[in-house]
Every structure is written in C-alpha cells, then in structure tokens.
PDB file of C-alpha atoms and ligand atoms in Angstrom:
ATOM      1  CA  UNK A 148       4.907 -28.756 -17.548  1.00 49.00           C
ATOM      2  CA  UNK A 149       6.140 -28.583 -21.374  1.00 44.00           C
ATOM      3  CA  UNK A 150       7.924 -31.077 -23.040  1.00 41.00           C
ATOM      4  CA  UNK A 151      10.557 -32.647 -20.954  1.00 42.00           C
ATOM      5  CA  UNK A 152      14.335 -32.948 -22.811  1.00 46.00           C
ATOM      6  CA  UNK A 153      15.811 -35.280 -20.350  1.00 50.00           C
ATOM      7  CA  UNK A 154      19.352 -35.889 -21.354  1.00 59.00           C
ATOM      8  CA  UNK A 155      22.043 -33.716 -20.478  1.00 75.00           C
ATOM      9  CA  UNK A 156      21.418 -30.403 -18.517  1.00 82.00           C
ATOM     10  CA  UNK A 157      22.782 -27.134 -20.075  1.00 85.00           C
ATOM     11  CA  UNK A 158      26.005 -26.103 -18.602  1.00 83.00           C
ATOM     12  CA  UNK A 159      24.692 -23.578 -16.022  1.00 84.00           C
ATOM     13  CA  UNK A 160      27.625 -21.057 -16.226  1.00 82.00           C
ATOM     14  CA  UNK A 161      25.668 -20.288 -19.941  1.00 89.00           C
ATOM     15  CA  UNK A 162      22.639 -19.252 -17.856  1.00 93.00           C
ATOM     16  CA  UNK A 163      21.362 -15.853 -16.970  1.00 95.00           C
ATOM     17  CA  UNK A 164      19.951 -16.358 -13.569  1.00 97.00           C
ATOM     18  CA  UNK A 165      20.039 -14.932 -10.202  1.00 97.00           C
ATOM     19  CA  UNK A 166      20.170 -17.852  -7.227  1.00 97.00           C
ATOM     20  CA  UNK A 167      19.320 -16.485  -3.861  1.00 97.00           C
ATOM     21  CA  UNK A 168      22.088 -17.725  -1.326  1.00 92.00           C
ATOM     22  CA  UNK A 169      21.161 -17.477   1.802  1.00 95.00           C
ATOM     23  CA  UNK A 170      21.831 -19.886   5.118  1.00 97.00           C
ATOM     24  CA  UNK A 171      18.097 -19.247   6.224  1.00 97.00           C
ATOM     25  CA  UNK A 172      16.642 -20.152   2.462  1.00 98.00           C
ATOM     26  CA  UNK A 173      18.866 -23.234   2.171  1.00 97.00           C
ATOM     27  CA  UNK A 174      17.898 -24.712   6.091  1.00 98.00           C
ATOM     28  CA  UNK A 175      14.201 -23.938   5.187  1.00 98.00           C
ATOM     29  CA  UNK A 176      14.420 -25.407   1.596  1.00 98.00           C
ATOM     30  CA  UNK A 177      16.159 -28.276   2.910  1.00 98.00           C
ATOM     31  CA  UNK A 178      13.161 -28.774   5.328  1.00 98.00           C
ATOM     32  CA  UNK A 179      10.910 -28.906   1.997  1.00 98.00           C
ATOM     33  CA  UNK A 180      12.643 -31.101   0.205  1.00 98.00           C
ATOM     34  CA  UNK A 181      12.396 -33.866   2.704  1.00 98.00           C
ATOM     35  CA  UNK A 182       9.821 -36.076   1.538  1.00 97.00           C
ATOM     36  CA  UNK A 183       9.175 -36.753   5.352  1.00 97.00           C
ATOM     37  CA  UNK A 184       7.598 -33.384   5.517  1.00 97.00           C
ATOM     38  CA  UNK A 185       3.896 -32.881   5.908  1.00 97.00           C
ATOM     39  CA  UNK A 186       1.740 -30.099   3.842  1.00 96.00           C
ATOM     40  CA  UNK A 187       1.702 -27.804   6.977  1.00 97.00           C
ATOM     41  CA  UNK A 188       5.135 -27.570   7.209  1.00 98.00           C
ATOM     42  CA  UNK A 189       5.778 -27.225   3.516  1.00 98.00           C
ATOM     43  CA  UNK A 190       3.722 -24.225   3.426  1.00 97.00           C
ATOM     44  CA  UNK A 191       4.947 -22.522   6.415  1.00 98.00           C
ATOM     45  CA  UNK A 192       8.297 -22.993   5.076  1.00 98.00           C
ATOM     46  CA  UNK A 193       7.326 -22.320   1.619  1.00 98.00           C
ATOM     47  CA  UNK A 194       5.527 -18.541   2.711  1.00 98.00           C
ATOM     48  CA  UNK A 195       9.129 -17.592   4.954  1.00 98.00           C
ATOM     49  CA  UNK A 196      11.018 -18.622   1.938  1.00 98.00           C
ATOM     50  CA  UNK A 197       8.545 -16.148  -0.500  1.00 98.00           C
ATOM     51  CA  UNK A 198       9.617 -13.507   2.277  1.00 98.00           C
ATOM     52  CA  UNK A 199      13.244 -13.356   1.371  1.00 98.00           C
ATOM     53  CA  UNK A 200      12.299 -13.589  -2.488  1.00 98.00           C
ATOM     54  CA  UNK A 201      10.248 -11.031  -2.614  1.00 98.00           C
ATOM     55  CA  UNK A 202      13.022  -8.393  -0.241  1.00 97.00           C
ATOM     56  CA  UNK A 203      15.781  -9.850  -3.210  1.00 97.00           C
ATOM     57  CA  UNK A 204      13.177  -9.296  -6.281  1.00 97.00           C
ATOM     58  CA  UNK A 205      12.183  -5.525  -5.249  1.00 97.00           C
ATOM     59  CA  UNK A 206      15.981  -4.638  -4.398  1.00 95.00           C
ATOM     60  CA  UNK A 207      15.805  -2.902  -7.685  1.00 94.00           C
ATOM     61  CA  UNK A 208      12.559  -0.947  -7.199  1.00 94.00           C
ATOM     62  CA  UNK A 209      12.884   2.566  -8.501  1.00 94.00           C
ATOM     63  CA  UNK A 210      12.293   5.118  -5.123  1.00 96.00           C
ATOM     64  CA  UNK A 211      11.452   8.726  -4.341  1.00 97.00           C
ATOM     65  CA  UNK A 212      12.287  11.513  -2.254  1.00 98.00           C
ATOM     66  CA  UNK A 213       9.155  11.911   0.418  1.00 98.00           C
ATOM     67  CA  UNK A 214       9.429  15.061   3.125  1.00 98.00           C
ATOM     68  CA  UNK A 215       8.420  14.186   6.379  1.00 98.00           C
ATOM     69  CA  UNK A 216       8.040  14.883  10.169  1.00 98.00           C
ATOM     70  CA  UNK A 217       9.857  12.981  12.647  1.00 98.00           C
ATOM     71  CA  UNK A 218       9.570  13.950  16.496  1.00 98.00           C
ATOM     72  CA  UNK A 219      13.153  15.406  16.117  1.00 98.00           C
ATOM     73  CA  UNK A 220      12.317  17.395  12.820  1.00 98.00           C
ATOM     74  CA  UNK A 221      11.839  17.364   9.285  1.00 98.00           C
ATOM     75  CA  UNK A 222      13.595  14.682   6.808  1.00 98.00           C
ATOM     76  CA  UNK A 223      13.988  13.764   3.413  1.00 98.00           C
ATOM     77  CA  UNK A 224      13.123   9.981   3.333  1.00 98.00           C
ATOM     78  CA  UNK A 225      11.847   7.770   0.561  1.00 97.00           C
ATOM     79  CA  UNK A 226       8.666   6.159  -0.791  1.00 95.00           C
ATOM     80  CA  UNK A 227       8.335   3.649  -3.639  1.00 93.00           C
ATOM     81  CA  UNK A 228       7.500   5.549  -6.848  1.00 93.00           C
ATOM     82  CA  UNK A 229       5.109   4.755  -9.661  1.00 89.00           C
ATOM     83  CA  UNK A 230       1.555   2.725  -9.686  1.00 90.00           C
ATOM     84  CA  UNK A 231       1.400  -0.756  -7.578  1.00 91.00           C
ATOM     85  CA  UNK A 232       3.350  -3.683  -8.636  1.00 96.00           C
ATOM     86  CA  UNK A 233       1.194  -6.981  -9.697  1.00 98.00           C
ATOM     87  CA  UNK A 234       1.873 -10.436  -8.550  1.00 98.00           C
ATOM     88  CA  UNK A 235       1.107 -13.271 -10.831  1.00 98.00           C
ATOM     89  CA  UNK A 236       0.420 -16.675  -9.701  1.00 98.00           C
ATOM     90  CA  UNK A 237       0.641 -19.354 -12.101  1.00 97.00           C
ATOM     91  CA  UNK A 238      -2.042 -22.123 -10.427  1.00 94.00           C
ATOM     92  CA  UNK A 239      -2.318 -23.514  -8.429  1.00 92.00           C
ATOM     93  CA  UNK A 240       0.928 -23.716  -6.828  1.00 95.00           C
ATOM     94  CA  UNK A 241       2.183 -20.129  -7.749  1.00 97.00           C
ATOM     95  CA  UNK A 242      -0.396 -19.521  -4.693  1.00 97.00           C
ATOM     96  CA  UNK A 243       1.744 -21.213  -2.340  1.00 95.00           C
ATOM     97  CA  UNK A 244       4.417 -18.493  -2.844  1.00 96.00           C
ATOM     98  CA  UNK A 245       1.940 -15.512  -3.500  1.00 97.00           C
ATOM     99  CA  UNK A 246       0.824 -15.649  -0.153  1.00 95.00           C
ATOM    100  CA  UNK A 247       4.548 -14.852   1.276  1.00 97.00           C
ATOM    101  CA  UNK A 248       5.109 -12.128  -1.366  1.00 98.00           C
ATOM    102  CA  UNK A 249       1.707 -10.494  -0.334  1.00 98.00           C
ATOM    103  CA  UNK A 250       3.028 -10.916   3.414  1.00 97.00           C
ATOM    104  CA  UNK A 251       5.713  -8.254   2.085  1.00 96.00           C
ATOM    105  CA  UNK A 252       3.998  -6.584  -0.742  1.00 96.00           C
ATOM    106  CA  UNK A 253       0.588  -5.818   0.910  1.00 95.00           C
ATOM    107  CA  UNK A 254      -0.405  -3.067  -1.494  1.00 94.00           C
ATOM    108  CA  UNK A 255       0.484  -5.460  -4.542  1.00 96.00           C
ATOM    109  CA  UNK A 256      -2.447  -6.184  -7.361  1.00 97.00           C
ATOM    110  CA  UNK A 257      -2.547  -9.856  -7.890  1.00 98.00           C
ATOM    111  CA  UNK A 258      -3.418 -11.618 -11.052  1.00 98.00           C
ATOM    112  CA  UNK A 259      -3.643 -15.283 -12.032  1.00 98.00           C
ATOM    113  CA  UNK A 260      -2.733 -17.444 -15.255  1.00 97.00           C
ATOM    114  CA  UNK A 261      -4.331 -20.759 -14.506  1.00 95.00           C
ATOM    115  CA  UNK A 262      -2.257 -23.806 -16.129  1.00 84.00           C
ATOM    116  CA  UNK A 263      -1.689 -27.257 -15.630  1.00 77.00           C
ATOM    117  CA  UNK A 264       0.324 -29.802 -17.134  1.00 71.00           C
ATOM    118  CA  UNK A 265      -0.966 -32.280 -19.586  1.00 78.00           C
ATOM    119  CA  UNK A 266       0.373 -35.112 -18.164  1.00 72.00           C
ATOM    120  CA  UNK A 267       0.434 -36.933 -22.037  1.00 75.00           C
ATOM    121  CA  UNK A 268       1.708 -34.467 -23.535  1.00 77.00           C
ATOM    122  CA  UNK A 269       3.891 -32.318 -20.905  1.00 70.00           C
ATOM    123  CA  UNK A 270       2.430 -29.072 -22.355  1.00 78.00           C
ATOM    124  CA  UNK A 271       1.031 -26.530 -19.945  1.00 79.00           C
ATOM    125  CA  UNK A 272      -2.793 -25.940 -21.144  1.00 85.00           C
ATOM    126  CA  UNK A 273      -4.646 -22.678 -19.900  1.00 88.00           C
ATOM    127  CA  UNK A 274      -7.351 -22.424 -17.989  1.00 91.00           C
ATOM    128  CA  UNK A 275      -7.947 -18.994 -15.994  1.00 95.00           C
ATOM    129  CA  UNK A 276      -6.404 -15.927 -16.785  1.00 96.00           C
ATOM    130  CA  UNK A 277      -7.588 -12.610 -14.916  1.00 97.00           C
ATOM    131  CA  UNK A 278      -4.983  -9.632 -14.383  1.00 97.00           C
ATOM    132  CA  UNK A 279      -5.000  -6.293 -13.221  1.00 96.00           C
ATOM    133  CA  UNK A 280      -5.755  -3.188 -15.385  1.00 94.00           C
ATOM    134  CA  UNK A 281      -2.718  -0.869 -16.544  1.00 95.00           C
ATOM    135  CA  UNK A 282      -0.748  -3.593 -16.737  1.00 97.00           C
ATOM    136  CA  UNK A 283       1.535  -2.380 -19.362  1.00 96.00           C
ATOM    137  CA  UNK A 284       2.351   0.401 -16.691  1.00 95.00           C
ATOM    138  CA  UNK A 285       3.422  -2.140 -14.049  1.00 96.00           C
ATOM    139  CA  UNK A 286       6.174  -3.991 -12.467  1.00 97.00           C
ATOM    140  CA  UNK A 287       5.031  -7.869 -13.132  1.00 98.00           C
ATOM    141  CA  UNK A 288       6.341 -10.439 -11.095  1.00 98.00           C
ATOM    142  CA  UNK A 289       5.403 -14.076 -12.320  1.00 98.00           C
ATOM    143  CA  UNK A 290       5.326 -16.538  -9.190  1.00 98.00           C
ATOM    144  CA  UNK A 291       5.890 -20.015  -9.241  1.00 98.00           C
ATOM    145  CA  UNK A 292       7.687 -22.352  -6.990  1.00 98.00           C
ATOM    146  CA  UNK A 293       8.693 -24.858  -9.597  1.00 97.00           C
ATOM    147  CA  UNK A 294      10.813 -24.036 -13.294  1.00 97.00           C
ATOM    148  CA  UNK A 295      11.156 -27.290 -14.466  1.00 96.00           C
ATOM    149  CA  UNK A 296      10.841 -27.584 -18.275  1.00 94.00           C
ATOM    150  CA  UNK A 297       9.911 -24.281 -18.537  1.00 95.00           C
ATOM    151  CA  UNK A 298       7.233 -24.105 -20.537  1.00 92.00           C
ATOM    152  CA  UNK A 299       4.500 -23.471 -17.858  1.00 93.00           C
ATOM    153  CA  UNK A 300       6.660 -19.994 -17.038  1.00 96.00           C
ATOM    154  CA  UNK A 301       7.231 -19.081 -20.599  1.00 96.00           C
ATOM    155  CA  UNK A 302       3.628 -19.845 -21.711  1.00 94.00           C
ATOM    156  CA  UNK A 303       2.316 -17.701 -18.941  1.00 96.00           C
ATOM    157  CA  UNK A 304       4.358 -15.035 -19.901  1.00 97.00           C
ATOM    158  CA  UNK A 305       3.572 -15.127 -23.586  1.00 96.00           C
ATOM    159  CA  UNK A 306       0.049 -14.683 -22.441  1.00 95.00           C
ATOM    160  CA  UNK A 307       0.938 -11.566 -20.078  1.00 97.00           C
ATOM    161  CA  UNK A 308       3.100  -9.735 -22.918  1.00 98.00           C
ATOM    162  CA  UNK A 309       0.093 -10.080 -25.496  1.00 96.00           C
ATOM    163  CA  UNK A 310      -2.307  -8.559 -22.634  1.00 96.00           C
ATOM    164  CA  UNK A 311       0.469  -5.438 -22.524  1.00 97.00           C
ATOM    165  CA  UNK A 312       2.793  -6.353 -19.737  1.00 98.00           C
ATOM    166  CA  UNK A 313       6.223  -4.894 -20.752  1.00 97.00           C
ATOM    167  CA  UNK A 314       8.101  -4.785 -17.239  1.00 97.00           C
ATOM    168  CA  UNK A 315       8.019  -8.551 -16.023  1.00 98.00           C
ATOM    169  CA  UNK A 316      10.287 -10.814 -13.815  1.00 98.00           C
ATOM    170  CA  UNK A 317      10.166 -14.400 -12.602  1.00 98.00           C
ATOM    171  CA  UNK A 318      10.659 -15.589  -9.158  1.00 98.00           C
ATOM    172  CA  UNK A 319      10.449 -19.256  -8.363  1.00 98.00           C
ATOM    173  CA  UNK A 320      12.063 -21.787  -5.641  1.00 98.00           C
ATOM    174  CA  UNK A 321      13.769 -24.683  -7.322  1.00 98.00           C
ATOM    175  CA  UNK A 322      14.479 -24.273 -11.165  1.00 98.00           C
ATOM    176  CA  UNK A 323      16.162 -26.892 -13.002  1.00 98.00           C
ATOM    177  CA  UNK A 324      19.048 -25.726 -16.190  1.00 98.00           C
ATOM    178  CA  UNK A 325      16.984 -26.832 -18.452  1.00 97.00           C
ATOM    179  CA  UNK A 326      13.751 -24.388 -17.741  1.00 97.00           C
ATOM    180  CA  UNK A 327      16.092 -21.451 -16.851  1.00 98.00           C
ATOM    181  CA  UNK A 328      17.815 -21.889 -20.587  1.00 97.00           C
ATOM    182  CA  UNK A 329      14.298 -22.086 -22.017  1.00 97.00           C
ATOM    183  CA  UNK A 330      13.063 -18.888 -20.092  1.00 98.00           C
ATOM    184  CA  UNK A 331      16.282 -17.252 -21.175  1.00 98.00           C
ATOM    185  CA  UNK A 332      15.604 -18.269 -25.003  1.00 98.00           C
ATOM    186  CA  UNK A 333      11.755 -17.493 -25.157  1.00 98.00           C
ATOM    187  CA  UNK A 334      12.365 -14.096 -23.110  1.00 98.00           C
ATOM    188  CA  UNK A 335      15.289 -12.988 -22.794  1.00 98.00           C
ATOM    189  CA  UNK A 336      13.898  -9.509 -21.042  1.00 98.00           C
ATOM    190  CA  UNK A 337      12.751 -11.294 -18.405  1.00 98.00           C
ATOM    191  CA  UNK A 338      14.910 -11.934 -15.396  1.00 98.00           C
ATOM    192  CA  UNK A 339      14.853 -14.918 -13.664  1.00 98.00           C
ATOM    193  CA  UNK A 340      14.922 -15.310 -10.003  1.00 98.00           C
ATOM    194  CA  UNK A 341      15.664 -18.510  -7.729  1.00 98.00           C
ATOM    195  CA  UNK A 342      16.250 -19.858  -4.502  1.00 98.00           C
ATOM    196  CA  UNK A 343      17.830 -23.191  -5.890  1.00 98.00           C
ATOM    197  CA  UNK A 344      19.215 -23.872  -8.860  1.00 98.00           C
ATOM    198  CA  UNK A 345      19.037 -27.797  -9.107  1.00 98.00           C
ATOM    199  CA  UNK A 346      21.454 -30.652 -11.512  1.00 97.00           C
ATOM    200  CA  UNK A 347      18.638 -30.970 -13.943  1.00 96.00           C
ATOM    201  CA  UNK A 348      15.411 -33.337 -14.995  1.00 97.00           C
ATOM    202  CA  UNK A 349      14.196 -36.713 -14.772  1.00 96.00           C
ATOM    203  CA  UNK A 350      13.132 -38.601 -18.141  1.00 93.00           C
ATOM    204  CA  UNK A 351       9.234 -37.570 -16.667  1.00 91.00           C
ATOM    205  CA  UNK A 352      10.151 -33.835 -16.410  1.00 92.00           C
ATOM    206  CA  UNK A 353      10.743 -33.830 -12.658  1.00 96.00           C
ATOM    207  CA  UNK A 354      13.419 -31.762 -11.101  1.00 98.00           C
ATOM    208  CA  UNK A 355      16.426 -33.677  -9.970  1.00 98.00           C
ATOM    209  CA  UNK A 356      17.020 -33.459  -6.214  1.00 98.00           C
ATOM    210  CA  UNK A 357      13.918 -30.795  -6.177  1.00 98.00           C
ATOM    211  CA  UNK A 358      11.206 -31.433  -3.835  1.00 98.00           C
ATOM    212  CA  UNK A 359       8.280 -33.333  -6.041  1.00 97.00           C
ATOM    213  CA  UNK A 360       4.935 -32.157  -6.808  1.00 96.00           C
ATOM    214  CA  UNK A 361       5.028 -28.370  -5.101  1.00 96.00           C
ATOM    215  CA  UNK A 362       1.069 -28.305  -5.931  1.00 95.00           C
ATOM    216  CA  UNK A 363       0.752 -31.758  -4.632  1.00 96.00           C
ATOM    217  CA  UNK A 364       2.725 -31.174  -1.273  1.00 97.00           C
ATOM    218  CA  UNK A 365       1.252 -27.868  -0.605  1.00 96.00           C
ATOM    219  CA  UNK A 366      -2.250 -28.865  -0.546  1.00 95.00           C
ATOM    220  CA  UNK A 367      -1.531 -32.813  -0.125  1.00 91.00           C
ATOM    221  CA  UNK A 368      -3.878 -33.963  -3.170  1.00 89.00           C
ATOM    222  CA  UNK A 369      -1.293 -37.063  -2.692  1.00 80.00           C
ATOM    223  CA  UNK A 370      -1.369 -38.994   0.226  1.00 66.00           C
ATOM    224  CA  UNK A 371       2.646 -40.473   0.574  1.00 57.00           C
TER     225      UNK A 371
HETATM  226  C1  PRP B1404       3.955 -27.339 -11.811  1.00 81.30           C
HETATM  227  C2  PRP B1404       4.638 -26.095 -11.313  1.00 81.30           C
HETATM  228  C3  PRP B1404       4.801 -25.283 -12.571  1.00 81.30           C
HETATM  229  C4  PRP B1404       5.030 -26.362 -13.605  1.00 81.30           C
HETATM  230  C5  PRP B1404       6.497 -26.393 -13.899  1.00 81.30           C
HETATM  231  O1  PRP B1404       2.619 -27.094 -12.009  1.00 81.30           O
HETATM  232  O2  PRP B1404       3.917 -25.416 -10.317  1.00 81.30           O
HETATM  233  O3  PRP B1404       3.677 -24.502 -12.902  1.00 81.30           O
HETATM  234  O4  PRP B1404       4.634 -27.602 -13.026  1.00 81.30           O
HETATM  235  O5  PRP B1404       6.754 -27.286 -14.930  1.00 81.30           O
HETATM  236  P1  PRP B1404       7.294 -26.837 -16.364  1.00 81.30           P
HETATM  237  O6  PRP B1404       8.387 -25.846 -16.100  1.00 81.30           O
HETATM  238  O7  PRP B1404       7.791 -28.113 -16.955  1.00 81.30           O
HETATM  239  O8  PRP B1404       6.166 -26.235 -17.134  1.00 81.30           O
HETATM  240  P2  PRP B1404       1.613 -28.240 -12.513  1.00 81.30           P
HETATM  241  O9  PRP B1404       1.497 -28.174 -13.994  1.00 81.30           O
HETATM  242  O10 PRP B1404       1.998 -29.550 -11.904  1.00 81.30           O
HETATM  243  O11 PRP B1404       0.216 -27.722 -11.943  1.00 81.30           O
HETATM  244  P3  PRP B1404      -0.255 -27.401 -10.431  1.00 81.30           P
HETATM  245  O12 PRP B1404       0.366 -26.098 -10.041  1.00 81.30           O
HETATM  246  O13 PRP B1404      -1.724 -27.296 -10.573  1.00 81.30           O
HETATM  247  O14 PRP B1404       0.178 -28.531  -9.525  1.00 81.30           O
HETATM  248  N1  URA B1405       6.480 -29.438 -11.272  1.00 81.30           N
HETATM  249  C1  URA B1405       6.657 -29.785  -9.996  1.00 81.30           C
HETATM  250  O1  URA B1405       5.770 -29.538  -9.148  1.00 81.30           O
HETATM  251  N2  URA B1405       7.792 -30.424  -9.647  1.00 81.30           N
HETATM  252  C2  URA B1405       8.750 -30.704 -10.536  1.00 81.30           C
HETATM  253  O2  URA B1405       9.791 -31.263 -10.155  1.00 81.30           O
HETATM  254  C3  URA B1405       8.551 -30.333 -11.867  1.00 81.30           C
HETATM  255  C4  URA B1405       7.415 -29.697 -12.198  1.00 81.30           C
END
C-alpha cells in the first residue's frame, strides 16, 4: 500500500466507480469479512465472488456475427471479437481473484506485477513484472481484491501503460473512497470496478469495515 491519508474519506458521490450489487456478492462477502472465517473458506468465497466480477467486467466486450449449424438449421450467433483479453494479478493476492476470473475467462493471457507494501513507508515497491506480448492490442484487466490507498493499483498500472497497454480496467473486491479518488486522479481512463465500496481508512491504511489482510487470509501467513 501507498501512503495512507487517514482523515476524512472523499465524498463518494464525487467518485467514478462501478459497485457490483448483488444479494449473492454481498452474503458471500459478508462470509469474508468475518474474521471467524478460515483461509479455505475465504478463498472459496473469494473465487465465486471473481465469477460474478468477471460476467459484470466483460458486459462491455465488443462481439461478432459467427454462422453456424444447429440441429434445426443454420443461425447467425455471436463470438467474442479481437485477440485474447489479459488478466493481471497484482501479487500475491491479485491471485486469489485471478483464479475465479480464469474459471470464466479460460482463454485469457495472464500477466503479473509483483508488489508489496513497504510497511515503513506505505509505498508499493516492485518486484516481478512479466506480461503478455501485444499488449497494446489487448483488453487489460488489473486484479486485485483490495483498493485501499491506491497506490499499489495505480503503480501497477503506470508500469502496464509504459509497457504499451492502452485498453485497461480495474476490478477489485473491497475499495475504500480514498483509493478509488486516487485511481480516478492518476488514470482517469481506467474504469474502476468493485464489489464493495467501504466508509474509508484506518490511520495504518487499512480499509474500514473491509476484511483485513486479503493476502494474509487467503493463504493464512497469520495465524488469528
Ligand atoms: C495489499 C492488496 C493490494 C494493496 C492495496 O497487498 O492486495 O495490493 O495491499 O493497498 P494500497 O491500495 O494502499 O496500495 P499487500 O501490499 O499487502 O501485498 P500482498 O498482496 O503480498 O499481501
Ligand atoms: N491491503 C489489504 O489487504 N487490506 C486492507 O485493508 C488494505 C490494504
């Protein structure tokens, strides 16, 4: 995470975001914020949840025409046009919704930015970065549960742009004002999508409800 602002959250109705409402997102996202829950859970919860996101972020996906053969006769259906979409994980917890995406989006590419919070300083420092070629051709989709701060999502997409991506989007679980308004500042071509947008964060750059440490509780590095 990037330098926490605690204080007062932005007002949200200044924020360009898109929340996914849904009964079945907010009864399994309820589940994972329950700090009773254990890491299996979490992640089965976690992969359903990347399900719906990743029906809501390809609603816009442009389509063709496709002639075909059913039993009954020839139709006119439709096929998804242009070269494969690439899924970005930011590590190591982007993986924990990459794996539900994939479930949906088997033919995707996948790449990874690998960045993890200085805890001293709060800024996101790189370590791993390997993506797909044509990527400046490509639908990007940047994957990470958590938009707290912000600055892990709009690092990670500084680093994509400069490698040629052009078409991006992000797609996270909980995001807190504050991350969404930096996202919005930093790159404002990039749309943001959520399944919970939360009050705001914590004077240590948590998200307030949230869920924790997503990396933590998906792989259980912390014993409770
Ligand atoms: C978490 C989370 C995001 C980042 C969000 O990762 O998965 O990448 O924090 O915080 P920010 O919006 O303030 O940058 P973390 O740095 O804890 O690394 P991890 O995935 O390895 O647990
Ligand atoms: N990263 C997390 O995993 N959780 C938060 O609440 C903020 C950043």
């Amino acid at each position: 995470m990037n330098q926490a602002a605690p204080g007062s959250a932005p007002s949200t109705a200044a924020l360009d975001v898109r929340v996914a409402n849904h009964p079945m997102i907010a009864h399994k996202l309820t589940i994972m914020r329950d700090k009773a829950t254990v890491s299996a859970v979490f992640r089965q919860r976690l992969r359903e949840i990347s399900q719906y996101l990743a029906y809501e972020a390809t609603r816009d996906l442009p389509v063709e025409d496709k002639q075909i053969d059913t039993p009954l006769g020839p139709m006119t259906g439709s096929q998804i046009a242009g070269r494969k979409l690439v899924l970005v994980s930011i590590l190591r917890a982007g993986n924990g919704l990459l794996d539900g995406f994939l479930d949906i989006l088997p033919d995707a590419r996948v790449g990874f930015v690998g960045l993890a919070r200085n805890e001293e300083t709060l800024k996101a420092e790189e370590y791993y970065f390997k993506i797909p070629n044509k990527i400046e051709q490509r639908r990007v989709l940047v994957v990470d549960p958590m938009l707290a701060t912000g600055g892990s999502a709009s690092d990670a997409i500084s680093h994509l742009k400069k490698a040629g991506a052009v078409n991006l989007q992000f797609c996270c679980l909980v995001a807190a004002p504050e991350g969404v308004e930096r996202l919005n500042r930093d790159h404002p071509d990039v749309p943001i999508l959520t399944a919970a947008l939360d009050e705001r964060l914590n004077d240590l750059g948590y998200i307030v409800p949230g869920l924790g440490d997503a990396g933590d509780r998906i792989y259980g590095t912390q014993d409770a």
